[in-house]
Coordinates of C-alpha atoms in Angstrom, one line a residue:
Chain A
M1 CA 147.8 254.4 105.5
S2 CA 149.8 252.2 103.2
D3 CA 151.4 253.4 100.0
L4 CA 151.8 249.9 98.7
K5 CA 149.1 249.1 95.8
R6 CA 150.0 245.8 94.3
L7 CA 152.7 242.9 94.5
T8 CA 152.9 240.7 91.4
I9 CA 154.6 237.5 91.3
A10 CA 155.4 235.4 88.0
G11 CA 157.5 232.4 87.6
F12 CA 158.7 232.5 91.3
R13 CA 158.4 229.4 93.7
G14 CA 154.6 228.4 94.0
A15 CA 153.4 231.2 91.4
I16 CA 153.1 228.7 88.4
K17 CA 150.8 231.4 86.9
P18 CA 151.3 235.1 87.6
F19 CA 149.6 236.1 91.0
S20 CA 148.9 239.5 92.3
L21 CA 148.2 240.6 96.0
R22 CA 146.3 244.0 96.0
F23 CA 146.8 246.2 99.1
T24 CA 144.4 248.5 100.5
A25 CA 145.5 252.2 100.7
E26 CA 143.9 252.9 104.2
K27 CA 145.3 249.8 105.9
S28 CA 148.8 249.2 106.7
F29 CA 148.3 245.8 108.3
T30 CA 147.6 242.7 106.1
V31 CA 146.8 239.4 107.3
I32 CA 147.2 236.5 104.9
Y33 CA 145.4 233.4 105.7
G34 CA 145.7 229.9 103.8
E35 CA 146.1 226.4 104.4
N36 CA 149.5 224.7 104.5
A37 CA 151.1 224.9 101.1
S38 CA 148.8 227.6 99.8
G39 CA 151.5 229.9 98.8
K40 CA 151.9 232.2 101.8
S41 CA 155.7 231.8 101.8
T42 CA 155.8 232.3 98.2
I43 CA 154.5 236.0 98.9
C44 CA 156.9 236.4 101.8
D45 CA 159.7 235.2 99.6
A46 CA 159.0 237.6 96.9
L47 CA 159.0 240.5 99.1
E48 CA 162.4 239.3 100.6
L49 CA 163.7 238.9 97.0
L50 CA 162.8 242.4 96.3
G51 CA 164.1 243.8 99.6
R52 CA 167.2 241.7 100.1
A53 CA 167.9 239.7 96.8
K54 CA 167.6 236.5 98.6
V55 CA 165.1 233.8 99.6
G56 CA 165.6 233.1 103.1
S57 CA 163.1 230.3 103.6
L58 CA 165.4 227.8 101.6
D59 CA 168.3 228.8 103.9
N60 CA 169.6 226.0 106.4
R61 CA 167.8 223.1 104.6
G62 CA 171.2 221.7 103.2
L63 CA 170.2 222.5 99.8
G64 CA 173.6 224.2 98.9
A65 CA 173.1 227.1 96.3
T66 CA 169.3 227.7 96.2
T67 CA 168.7 229.7 93.3
R68 CA 167.8 226.5 91.0
Y69 CA 164.8 226.3 93.5
W70 CA 163.6 229.8 92.9
P71 CA 161.7 229.3 89.5
S72 CA 158.3 227.7 89.4
I73 CA 158.1 224.1 88.2
G74 CA 159.0 224.1 84.4
R75 CA 160.3 227.7 84.6
S76 CA 163.8 229.2 84.6
L77 CA 165.4 231.8 86.6
S78 CA 165.0 234.2 83.7
D79 CA 161.3 233.6 83.8
I80 CA 161.1 235.1 87.3
S81 CA 159.5 238.5 87.7
V82 CA 158.5 240.0 90.9
S83 CA 157.1 243.7 91.0
L84 CA 156.0 246.0 93.7
E85 CA 153.8 249.0 92.8
S86 CA 153.5 251.8 95.3
L87 CA 152.5 255.4 95.2
N88 CA 156.1 256.2 94.3
G89 CA 156.2 253.7 91.2
E90 CA 157.0 250.3 90.5
C91 CA 160.0 248.3 91.6
L92 CA 160.7 245.1 89.6
A93 CA 163.2 242.2 90.4
T94 CA 164.5 239.8 87.5
I95 CA 167.0 237.2 87.7
A96 CA 169.9 236.6 85.4
R97 CA 170.8 232.9 84.5
T98 CA 173.7 233.3 86.6
G99 CA 171.5 234.0 89.5
D100 CA 172.3 237.6 89.9
V101 CA 169.1 239.5 91.2
F102 CA 168.6 242.7 89.3
I103 CA 166.2 245.4 90.9
S104 CA 165.1 248.2 88.9
P105 CA 164.9 251.2 89.7
E106 CA 167.3 250.8 92.6
P107 CA 166.0 253.8 94.6
L108 CA 162.6 252.2 94.7
R109 CA 163.9 248.9 96.2
P110 CA 161.9 248.5 99.3
R111 CA 163.3 247.7 103.0
V112 CA 162.0 244.3 103.9
E113 CA 162.4 242.4 107.2
V114 CA 161.2 239.1 107.1
F115 CA 160.7 237.0 110.2
R116 CA 160.1 233.3 110.0
R117 CA 159.2 230.7 112.7
N118 CA 162.7 229.0 112.5
Q119 CA 164.3 232.3 113.1
I120 CA 162.9 232.5 116.6
L121 CA 165.3 229.8 117.4
S122 CA 168.3 232.1 116.3
L123 CA 166.8 235.0 118.5
I124 CA 165.8 232.9 121.5
E125 CA 167.0 229.4 121.9
T126 CA 170.2 228.9 120.0
T127 CA 173.8 229.9 121.2
P128 CA 175.0 233.1 122.5
A129 CA 177.0 233.6 119.3
A130 CA 174.0 233.0 117.2
R131 CA 171.8 235.4 119.0
Y132 CA 174.6 238.0 118.6
A133 CA 174.6 237.3 115.0
A134 CA 171.0 238.2 114.8
I135 CA 171.3 241.7 116.5
S136 CA 174.9 242.3 115.3
R137 CA 174.1 244.9 112.6
F138 CA 173.0 247.2 115.4
V139 CA 175.6 246.6 118.0
D140 CA 178.6 245.2 115.9
V141 CA 181.3 247.9 116.3
S142 CA 184.1 245.7 115.3
G143 CA 185.7 248.3 113.2
V144 CA 185.9 250.7 116.4
E145 CA 187.0 247.8 118.4
A146 CA 190.0 247.1 115.9
S147 CA 191.1 250.6 116.1
E148 CA 190.6 250.6 119.8
G149 CA 192.8 247.5 120.0
T150 CA 195.5 249.2 117.8
L151 CA 195.5 252.1 120.3
R152 CA 195.8 249.6 123.2
E153 CA 198.8 247.9 121.6
L154 CA 200.4 251.2 120.7
I155 CA 200.1 252.1 124.5
R156 CA 201.7 248.8 125.5
D157 CA 204.5 249.1 123.0
L158 CA 205.2 252.8 124.0
K159 CA 205.2 251.8 127.7
K160 CA 207.7 249.2 126.8
Q161 CA 209.8 252.0 125.0
R162 CA 209.4 254.3 127.7
D163 CA 210.8 251.8 130.3
G164 CA 213.7 251.2 127.9
A165 CA 214.4 255.0 127.5
A166 CA 214.4 255.4 131.2
A167 CA 216.8 252.5 131.8
R168 CA 219.1 253.9 129.0
L169 CA 218.8 257.3 130.6
N170 CA 219.9 256.0 134.0
E171 CA 222.9 254.2 132.3
N172 CA 223.7 257.5 130.6
E173 CA 223.6 259.3 133.8
I174 CA 225.9 256.8 135.4
T175 CA 228.3 257.1 132.6
I176 CA 228.5 260.8 132.8
R177 CA 228.8 260.8 136.6
Q178 CA 231.9 258.5 136.1
F179 CA 233.5 260.7 133.6
W180 CA 232.8 263.7 136.0
E181 CA 234.2 261.8 138.9
T182 CA 237.4 260.8 136.7
D183 CA 237.9 264.5 135.9
G184 CA 238.0 265.4 139.6
S185 CA 234.2 266.1 140.2
P186 CA 234.2 269.8 139.0
A187 CA 231.5 272.0 140.5
P188 CA 228.7 272.5 140.3
D189 CA 227.4 269.2 138.9
P190 CA 228.1 266.4 136.5
F191 CA 225.9 267.8 133.8
T192 CA 226.8 271.4 134.0
W193 CA 230.5 270.2 133.8
A194 CA 229.6 267.8 130.9
A195 CA 227.8 270.6 128.9
K196 CA 230.7 272.9 129.3
E197 CA 233.3 270.1 128.2
Q198 CA 231.2 269.6 125.1
E199 CA 231.1 273.1 124.2
R200 CA 234.9 273.4 124.5
G201 CA 235.3 270.5 122.1
T202 CA 238.5 268.8 121.0
Q203 CA 239.8 271.3 118.6
D204 CA 242.8 272.4 121.0
Y205 CA 243.8 268.8 121.4
E206 CA 243.6 268.3 117.8
K207 CA 246.0 271.0 117.1
E208 CA 248.3 270.1 119.9
I209 CA 248.4 266.4 118.3
E210 CA 249.0 267.7 114.9
A211 CA 251.9 270.0 115.9
L212 CA 253.4 267.1 118.1
R213 CA 253.3 264.9 115.2
A214 CA 254.9 267.4 112.9
L215 CA 257.7 268.0 115.3
H216 CA 258.4 264.3 115.8
S217 CA 258.2 263.6 111.9
A218 CA 260.7 266.6 111.2
Y219 CA 263.0 265.2 114.0
T220 CA 262.9 261.6 112.4
R221 CA 263.7 263.0 109.0
L222 CA 266.8 264.8 110.5
Q223 CA 268.0 261.7 112.0
D224 CA 268.8 260.2 108.3
L225 CA 270.7 263.1 107.2
P226 CA 274.2 262.7 109.0
S227 CA 274.6 259.2 107.4
R228 CA 273.2 260.4 104.0
L229 CA 275.5 263.4 104.0
R230 CA 278.6 261.3 105.0
S231 CA 278.0 258.7 102.3
A232 CA 277.6 261.4 99.5
Q233 CA 280.9 263.1 100.6
Q234 CA 282.5 259.8 100.6
N235 CA 281.3 259.1 97.0
A236 CA 282.3 262.6 95.8
T237 CA 285.8 262.1 97.3
A238 CA 286.1 258.6 95.7
A239 CA 284.9 259.9 92.3
K240 CA 287.4 262.7 92.4
S241 CA 290.2 260.5 93.2
A242 CA 289.1 258.2 90.3
A243 CA 289.0 261.0 87.8
E244 CA 292.4 262.2 89.0
Q245 CA 294.0 258.6 88.4
A246 CA 292.3 258.3 84.9
T247 CA 293.9 261.6 83.9
A248 CA 297.2 260.5 85.1
V249 CA 297.1 257.4 82.9
V250 CA 296.2 259.6 79.8
H251 CA 299.2 261.5 80.6
D252 CA 301.4 258.5 80.8
H253 CA 300.3 257.3 77.5
L254 CA 300.9 260.4 75.8
K255 CA 304.4 260.5 76.8
D256 CA 304.7 257.1 75.1
V257 CA 303.6 258.5 71.7
Q258 CA 304.8 261.4 69.4
Q259 CA 303.8 264.7 70.2
D260 CA 300.6 265.7 68.9
A261 CA 299.6 262.1 68.9
G262 CA 296.1 263.1 70.0
A263 CA 295.6 265.2 67.2
V264 CA 297.1 262.6 64.8
L265 CA 294.6 259.9 66.2
G266 CA 291.7 262.3 65.6
L267 CA 292.7 263.0 61.9
L268 CA 293.3 259.1 61.4
Q269 CA 289.9 258.4 62.8
A270 CA 288.4 261.1 60.5
V271 CA 290.2 259.6 57.4
Q272 CA 289.1 256.1 58.4
L273 CA 285.5 257.3 58.7
Y274 CA 286.0 258.8 55.1
L275 CA 287.5 255.6 53.6
T276 CA 284.6 253.6 55.0
K277 CA 282.5 255.5 52.6
H278 CA 285.2 255.9 49.8
P279 CA 287.2 252.5 50.1
N280 CA 289.3 253.0 46.9
P281 CA 290.3 256.7 46.6
A282 CA 292.4 257.7 43.6
A283 CA 294.3 260.0 45.8
C284 CA 295.0 260.5 49.7
P285 CA 292.1 262.8 51.0
V286 CA 294.5 264.7 53.2
C287 CA 297.5 265.3 50.9
E288 CA 296.0 264.8 47.7
S289 CA 298.9 262.5 46.5
A290 CA 298.1 259.5 44.5
E291 CA 301.3 257.9 45.6
K292 CA 300.7 255.0 47.8
S293 CA 296.9 255.5 47.4
R294 CA 296.5 251.8 46.9
G295 CA 295.9 249.9 50.3
L296 CA 295.5 253.3 52.0
A297 CA 292.6 252.0 54.0
D298 CA 294.4 249.1 55.4
R299 CA 297.2 251.2 56.4
V300 CA 295.0 253.9 58.1
T301 CA 293.3 251.0 60.1
E302 CA 296.6 249.6 61.3
R303 CA 297.8 252.9 62.6
V304 CA 294.4 253.6 64.5
K305 CA 294.7 250.2 66.3
S306 CA 298.1 251.4 67.5
F307 CA 296.5 254.1 69.4
A308 CA 293.8 251.8 71.2
S309 CA 295.4 252.0 74.6
L310 CA 295.4 255.7 74.7
Q311 CA 291.7 255.6 73.5
S312 CA 290.8 253.4 76.4
A313 CA 292.7 255.7 78.8
Q314 CA 290.7 258.8 77.5
A315 CA 287.5 257.0 77.8
A316 CA 288.2 256.2 81.4
V317 CA 289.0 259.8 82.2
A318 CA 285.4 260.9 80.5
S319 CA 283.6 258.1 82.5
S320 CA 285.3 259.2 85.7
T321 CA 284.9 262.9 85.0
Q322 CA 281.1 262.3 84.7
A323 CA 280.9 260.1 87.9
L324 CA 282.6 262.9 89.7
E325 CA 280.1 265.4 88.3
R326 CA 277.3 263.0 89.6
A327 CA 278.7 262.6 92.9
E328 CA 279.2 266.3 93.5
Q329 CA 275.5 266.9 92.4
Q330 CA 274.4 264.3 94.7
L331 CA 276.2 265.8 97.5
Q332 CA 274.8 269.3 96.8
L333 CA 271.4 267.8 96.6
I334 CA 271.6 266.1 100.1
R335 CA 273.1 269.4 101.4
E336 CA 269.9 271.1 100.0
V337 CA 267.7 268.7 101.6
A338 CA 269.3 269.1 104.8
R339 CA 269.1 272.5 104.9
Q340 CA 265.3 272.3 104.2
E341 CA 264.7 269.7 106.7
V342 CA 266.5 271.7 109.4
A343 CA 264.3 274.8 108.4
K344 CA 261.2 272.6 108.7
F345 CA 262.3 271.5 112.1
E346 CA 262.8 275.0 113.3
T347 CA 259.5 275.7 112.1
C348 CA 257.9 273.1 114.0
R349 CA 259.7 273.7 117.2
H350 CA 258.3 277.3 117.2
S351 CA 254.8 276.3 116.4
P352 CA 252.4 278.1 118.8
A353 CA 250.3 275.1 118.7
L354 CA 252.8 273.0 120.9
P355 CA 252.1 272.7 124.4
S356 CA 253.9 275.3 126.2
D357 CA 255.3 272.9 128.8
L358 CA 256.9 270.7 126.1
P359 CA 260.7 270.1 126.5
L360 CA 262.7 271.1 123.4
P361 CA 266.3 271.1 122.3
A362 CA 268.1 274.1 123.8
A363 CA 270.6 274.6 120.9
T364 CA 270.1 275.5 117.2
I365 CA 270.9 272.6 114.7
P366 CA 274.8 273.0 113.9
N367 CA 275.7 273.4 110.1
S368 CA 277.7 270.2 109.7
A369 CA 277.0 266.4 109.6
S370 CA 279.3 265.6 112.6
G371 CA 277.5 268.6 114.5
L372 CA 274.0 267.3 113.5
T373 CA 275.1 263.8 114.8
S374 CA 275.9 265.1 118.1
W375 CA 272.9 267.4 118.2
L376 CA 270.6 264.7 117.5
S377 CA 272.1 262.3 120.3
G378 CA 271.6 265.2 122.6
A379 CA 267.8 265.6 121.7
A380 CA 267.0 261.9 121.3
E381 CA 265.7 261.5 124.7
L382 CA 263.1 264.3 124.1
Q383 CA 261.3 262.1 121.8
A384 CA 260.0 260.0 124.6
E385 CA 258.5 263.1 126.2
W386 CA 256.9 264.2 123.0
K387 CA 255.1 260.9 122.6
R388 CA 254.0 260.9 126.0
A389 CA 252.6 264.4 125.5
E390 CA 251.0 263.3 122.2
A391 CA 249.5 260.2 123.9
T392 CA 248.1 262.2 126.7
R393 CA 246.4 264.4 124.3
H394 CA 245.0 261.5 122.5
D395 CA 243.5 260.0 125.7
R396 CA 242.1 263.5 126.6
R397 CA 240.4 263.9 123.1
Q398 CA 239.1 260.3 123.3
F399 CA 237.7 261.2 126.8
L400 CA 236.0 264.2 125.4
R401 CA 234.6 262.4 122.4
T402 CA 233.0 259.7 124.6
L403 CA 231.8 262.2 127.0
K404 CA 230.1 264.0 124.2
Q405 CA 228.6 261.0 122.8
S406 CA 227.4 260.0 126.2
L407 CA 226.0 263.4 126.7
E408 CA 224.3 263.2 123.3
T409 CA 222.7 259.9 124.0
W410 CA 221.5 261.1 127.3
Q411 CA 219.9 264.2 125.7
V412 CA 218.3 262.1 122.9
N413 CA 216.9 259.5 125.6
R414 CA 215.8 262.4 127.9
G415 CA 214.0 264.0 124.9
A416 CA 212.4 260.6 124.0
L417 CA 211.4 260.1 127.6
D418 CA 210.0 263.7 127.9
D419 CA 207.8 263.0 124.4
L420 CA 206.5 259.8 125.7
D421 CA 205.7 261.3 129.1
Q422 CA 203.6 263.8 127.3
L423 CA 202.1 261.5 124.8
L424 CA 201.3 258.3 126.9
P425 CA 198.8 259.9 129.5
R426 CA 197.0 261.4 126.6
M427 CA 196.9 258.0 124.8
E428 CA 195.6 256.5 127.9
Q429 CA 193.1 259.1 128.1
A430 CA 192.0 258.7 124.4
L431 CA 191.9 254.8 125.0
K432 CA 189.7 255.3 128.1
I433 CA 187.3 257.5 126.2
V434 CA 187.0 255.0 123.3
E435 CA 186.4 252.2 125.8
E436 CA 183.7 254.3 127.6
E437 CA 182.1 255.3 124.7
R438 CA 182.0 251.8 123.0
R439 CA 180.4 250.4 126.1
R440 CA 178.1 253.2 126.6
F441 CA 177.0 252.8 123.0
T442 CA 176.7 249.1 123.1
D443 CA 175.0 249.1 126.4
G444 CA 172.7 251.9 125.3
M445 CA 171.7 250.2 122.2
L446 CA 171.0 246.7 124.0
E447 CA 169.0 248.6 126.6
R448 CA 167.1 250.3 123.9
I449 CA 166.3 247.0 122.2
A450 CA 165.8 245.3 125.6
G451 CA 163.4 248.2 126.7
E452 CA 161.3 247.9 123.5
V453 CA 161.3 243.9 123.8
S454 CA 160.1 244.4 127.5
R455 CA 157.3 246.9 126.5
L456 CA 156.1 244.7 123.5
Y457 CA 156.4 241.5 125.9
A458 CA 154.5 242.9 128.8
A459 CA 151.9 244.1 126.4
V460 CA 151.5 240.5 125.2
H461 CA 151.8 238.8 128.7
P462 CA 150.4 241.5 131.3
G463 CA 150.7 240.5 134.9
E464 CA 152.2 237.1 134.1
G465 CA 155.2 237.6 136.2
L466 CA 157.5 237.4 133.1
D467 CA 158.8 240.9 132.4
Y468 CA 161.9 243.1 132.3
V469 CA 163.8 241.3 129.4
R470 CA 167.5 242.2 129.5
L471 CA 170.1 241.8 126.6
E472 CA 173.7 241.2 127.9
L473 CA 177.0 240.9 125.9
D474 CA 179.4 238.4 127.8
P475 CA 182.4 240.6 128.2
K476 CA 184.6 237.6 128.3
K477 CA 183.5 236.4 125.0
R478 CA 183.3 238.0 121.7
A479 CA 180.1 238.3 119.7
S480 CA 178.1 236.7 122.6
L481 CA 174.6 237.6 123.6
E482 CA 172.7 236.4 126.7
I483 CA 169.0 237.0 127.0
G484 CA 167.7 237.4 130.6
A485 CA 164.2 238.0 132.1
N486 CA 162.6 238.3 135.3
F487 CA 160.3 235.5 136.3
A488 CA 158.4 235.8 139.5
G489 CA 160.8 238.7 140.6
Q490 CA 163.8 236.3 139.9
R491 CA 166.4 236.9 137.2
T492 CA 166.6 233.9 135.0
R493 CA 167.3 232.7 131.5
P494 CA 163.8 232.5 129.7
Q495 CA 164.8 229.4 127.7
G496 CA 164.8 227.7 131.2
Y497 CA 161.3 228.5 132.3
F498 CA 159.3 229.9 129.3
S499 CA 157.0 227.7 127.5
E500 CA 157.3 227.4 123.8
S501 CA 154.5 230.0 123.2
H502 CA 156.1 232.5 125.5
L503 CA 159.4 231.9 123.6
D504 CA 157.8 232.5 120.4
T505 CA 156.0 235.7 121.4
L506 CA 159.3 236.9 123.0
G507 CA 161.1 236.0 119.7
I508 CA 158.4 238.2 117.8
C509 CA 158.8 240.9 120.3
V510 CA 162.6 241.0 119.7
F511 CA 162.2 240.9 116.0
L512 CA 159.7 243.8 116.1
A513 CA 162.1 245.8 118.4
L514 CA 164.9 245.2 116.1
A515 CA 163.1 246.2 113.0
A516 CA 161.9 249.3 114.6
L517 CA 165.5 250.6 115.2
D518 CA 166.5 250.9 111.6
D519 CA 164.3 253.2 109.5
P520 CA 161.0 251.6 110.3
Q521 CA 158.8 254.2 108.2
N522 CA 160.4 252.7 105.2
T523 CA 160.3 249.1 106.3
I524 CA 158.0 246.4 105.1
V525 CA 157.6 243.8 107.9
V526 CA 156.7 240.3 107.2
L527 CA 155.8 237.8 109.8
D528 CA 155.7 234.4 108.1
D529 CA 153.6 232.0 110.2
V530 CA 155.2 232.8 113.5
L531 CA 152.2 232.4 115.7
S532 CA 151.3 228.8 115.4
S533 CA 152.0 228.0 119.1
V534 CA 150.2 230.9 120.5
D535 CA 147.1 229.9 122.5
D536 CA 143.8 231.7 122.2
T537 CA 144.5 233.9 125.4
H538 CA 147.5 235.4 123.9
A539 CA 146.3 235.7 120.4
D540 CA 144.3 238.6 120.7
R541 CA 146.9 240.4 122.7
I542 CA 149.8 239.5 120.2
L543 CA 147.6 240.5 117.4
K544 CA 146.9 243.9 119.0
V545 CA 150.4 244.5 119.6
I546 CA 151.1 243.7 116.1
R547 CA 148.5 245.8 114.7
S548 CA 149.5 248.6 116.9
E549 CA 153.2 248.4 116.1
S550 CA 152.3 248.1 112.1
A551 CA 151.5 251.7 112.3
R552 CA 155.5 252.5 113.0
F553 CA 156.2 250.6 109.9
R554 CA 155.7 251.2 106.2
H555 CA 153.7 248.0 106.2
C556 CA 153.1 244.8 108.3
I557 CA 152.2 241.7 106.7
L558 CA 151.4 238.6 109.0
T559 CA 150.7 235.2 107.4
T560 CA 148.9 232.4 109.2
H561 CA 147.5 228.9 108.7
Q562 CA 145.0 229.2 111.8
N563 CA 141.5 229.7 110.5
S564 CA 140.6 231.0 113.9
W565 CA 142.5 234.2 113.3
K566 CA 139.8 235.4 110.8
D567 CA 137.4 236.0 113.8
R568 CA 140.1 238.2 115.5
L569 CA 140.7 240.6 112.8
N570 CA 139.4 244.1 112.8
A571 CA 137.8 244.9 109.6
A572 CA 138.3 248.5 110.1
T573 CA 142.0 248.5 110.5
D574 CA 143.2 245.0 108.9
H575 CA 143.5 244.1 105.4
F576 CA 142.5 240.4 105.2
V577 CA 143.6 238.1 102.3
E578 CA 142.6 234.5 102.2
L579 CA 144.6 232.3 99.6
G580 CA 142.9 229.5 97.7
K581 CA 144.3 226.1 97.6
W582 CA 147.5 225.8 95.6
S583 CA 147.4 223.6 92.6
L584 CA 149.9 222.5 90.0
T585 CA 147.8 224.1 87.2
A586 CA 146.7 227.5 88.9
G587 CA 149.5 228.0 91.4
V588 CA 148.9 230.6 93.9
S589 CA 145.5 232.0 93.9
Chain B
M1 CA 172.0 254.7 107.2
Q2 CA 175.2 254.8 109.2
S3 CA 176.6 251.5 110.6
A4 CA 176.9 251.0 114.2
S5 CA 180.7 251.5 114.0
E6 CA 180.2 254.7 112.0
E7 CA 177.9 256.0 114.6
L8 CA 179.9 255.1 117.5
A9 CA 183.1 256.5 115.7
A10 CA 181.4 259.8 115.1
I11 CA 180.5 259.9 119.0
I12 CA 184.3 259.0 119.8
V13 CA 185.9 261.7 117.7
E14 CA 183.6 264.2 118.9
R15 CA 184.5 263.6 122.6
L16 CA 188.3 263.3 121.7
A17 CA 188.0 266.8 120.1
R18 CA 186.0 268.1 122.9
E19 CA 188.5 266.9 125.5
R20 CA 191.3 268.5 123.3
L21 CA 193.1 265.2 122.6
L22 CA 192.5 265.7 119.0
S23 CA 192.0 268.9 116.8
K24 CA 188.7 269.0 115.2
P25 CA 190.1 268.7 111.6
E26 CA 192.3 265.8 112.9
A27 CA 189.1 264.1 114.5
R28 CA 187.2 264.6 111.1
K29 CA 190.2 262.8 109.2
L30 CA 190.3 260.0 111.5
L31 CA 186.5 259.3 111.6
R32 CA 186.3 256.9 108.6
K33 CA 189.5 254.9 109.5
L34 CA 188.3 254.7 113.2
A35 CA 185.0 253.2 112.0
E36 CA 186.4 250.8 109.5
G37 CA 189.0 249.5 112.0
S38 CA 192.0 250.5 109.8
L39 CA 193.4 253.2 112.1
T40 CA 197.1 252.3 112.3
A41 CA 199.3 252.9 115.4
D42 CA 201.1 255.6 113.4
D43 CA 197.7 257.3 112.6
W44 CA 196.9 257.4 116.4
R45 CA 200.2 258.6 117.4
A46 CA 200.7 261.4 114.7
A47 CA 197.2 262.6 115.4
L48 CA 197.8 262.7 119.3
Q49 CA 201.1 264.3 118.8
R50 CA 199.9 267.0 116.5
A51 CA 197.3 267.8 119.1
I52 CA 200.2 268.1 121.8
S53 CA 202.0 270.6 119.5
A54 CA 198.8 272.6 119.0
N55 CA 197.9 272.4 122.5
P56 CA 200.8 271.7 124.9
P57 CA 200.2 270.5 128.2
A58 CA 200.6 273.3 130.8

């Protein structure tokens, strides 16, 4: 049974005028006979256009873009119309000026497999790569292969990482062992010891270092104090002496002037200030007498000048008195600083953070500069002990820090190694599964195709010693397919021994086997003049095989230019169509 | 119709899940990328590690 009703072609290839091919409902095998150039290939091309939006008969002829050869003579791409009516409805192919093919409605687009004589070469006679290309859509698992390659590379990288981690771990273990030995190899083992040391930490050493630094710093500050105290004391003594001398000079001046000269000078200075503002008074501002008021300002100025040396001496007294006050304040300040520094040192000396075995000054600090000097010189040699104690603790702290770092690195590397040791075997197992399944899948598919080919081929060539076709992927080459066969019980390459006719039938068998793999019930198979080399003996058999196989497909169309094939048809099962001679006016008919 | 890669990828993830190298949800997530060839090293590693976390070795 066929669901196809009619194929209509207009403006396409040889169909200068619209041409219709009617199918017969009860026959799913159609044989189209026509002389050369009668339009058989136009029918095949039309079906291919509908199913695959291409015209394969023009491929590989050195034509470049072939769309310009699609329209009939005098027609354009937009004149092309190919439709296929079936029980489900009508599917129409049209072409835009750009060459884009539009199929409407898309769900009715038929699946079409077209096999032409020139394709036999790609299946049988050409290179392994070309043969692979012909079957690649059934066995091409390049997507999975790419993912498999990624996994393989990942495993390689992780193995390198694992080796690196193992080497680092070994180095870490050596380092920790060296630390352990440096510390006297405490029981029970290096890693238990290292973990305990890591737990203890460096806090105790930090505190001791801090206390030792504070003690040393306090001691250093004490060292400055004697000289500063002495200097301040000397300054105060000198200032006192200067002040006393200045006072004595004033007293000497006062002896030379009248009693109360100081008060007189003050009065004169006040009058002088008054006369600056009132230069020509009518009377004396003190006694209010108008007598001698004239030239009063000049006379007062003269008298004030006579007191200048006394003024100078009085200024010296004021200055030296201020200097004495400053020197005494400075002395008090330094004494206060000294008290504070001594207190700080005492605090540092009694710090509980200091190492218990640290040597310290036996005596308390005396309360005098000279006593302090002597105390400092007595304690001077202790500084070296304190520095040694601090350096020892620095070393110990650094030791613990480095040990901690080594232990942490060891733990990180141990963890990384453990993770990789868990992960890598699983990855390798996963890769093995991917490889196994890929090989099984590909081999299975090839065996399935080869089995089908063998079955079909044996039906065409029974008892000829040519059987058991094999398809083999070359494991050393990508996308490379070899065809093998048994000839007289020997494994061989069919291209080396088979006749052209045998190769043609082998090609047809391969094509039918491949077409049957992919949704055959919905596939229209078109064999375009592929049997020209088949002799009479085999013609009946191949026809029988194709007729039998056509039942598996939606429809099977065979074209031939050999008149003798008409006699081989079975009128009950085969739909026969004879094309007339093609002409420029009528086209395909 | 599935492509050959898609068909094979489905077989592979089903077996990886059966052998507990991947969890079933993880296997479903990997399927498309495995078929397309876009599965990265990180994808593989993360999926297998998650399976270890969910099903640690004895």
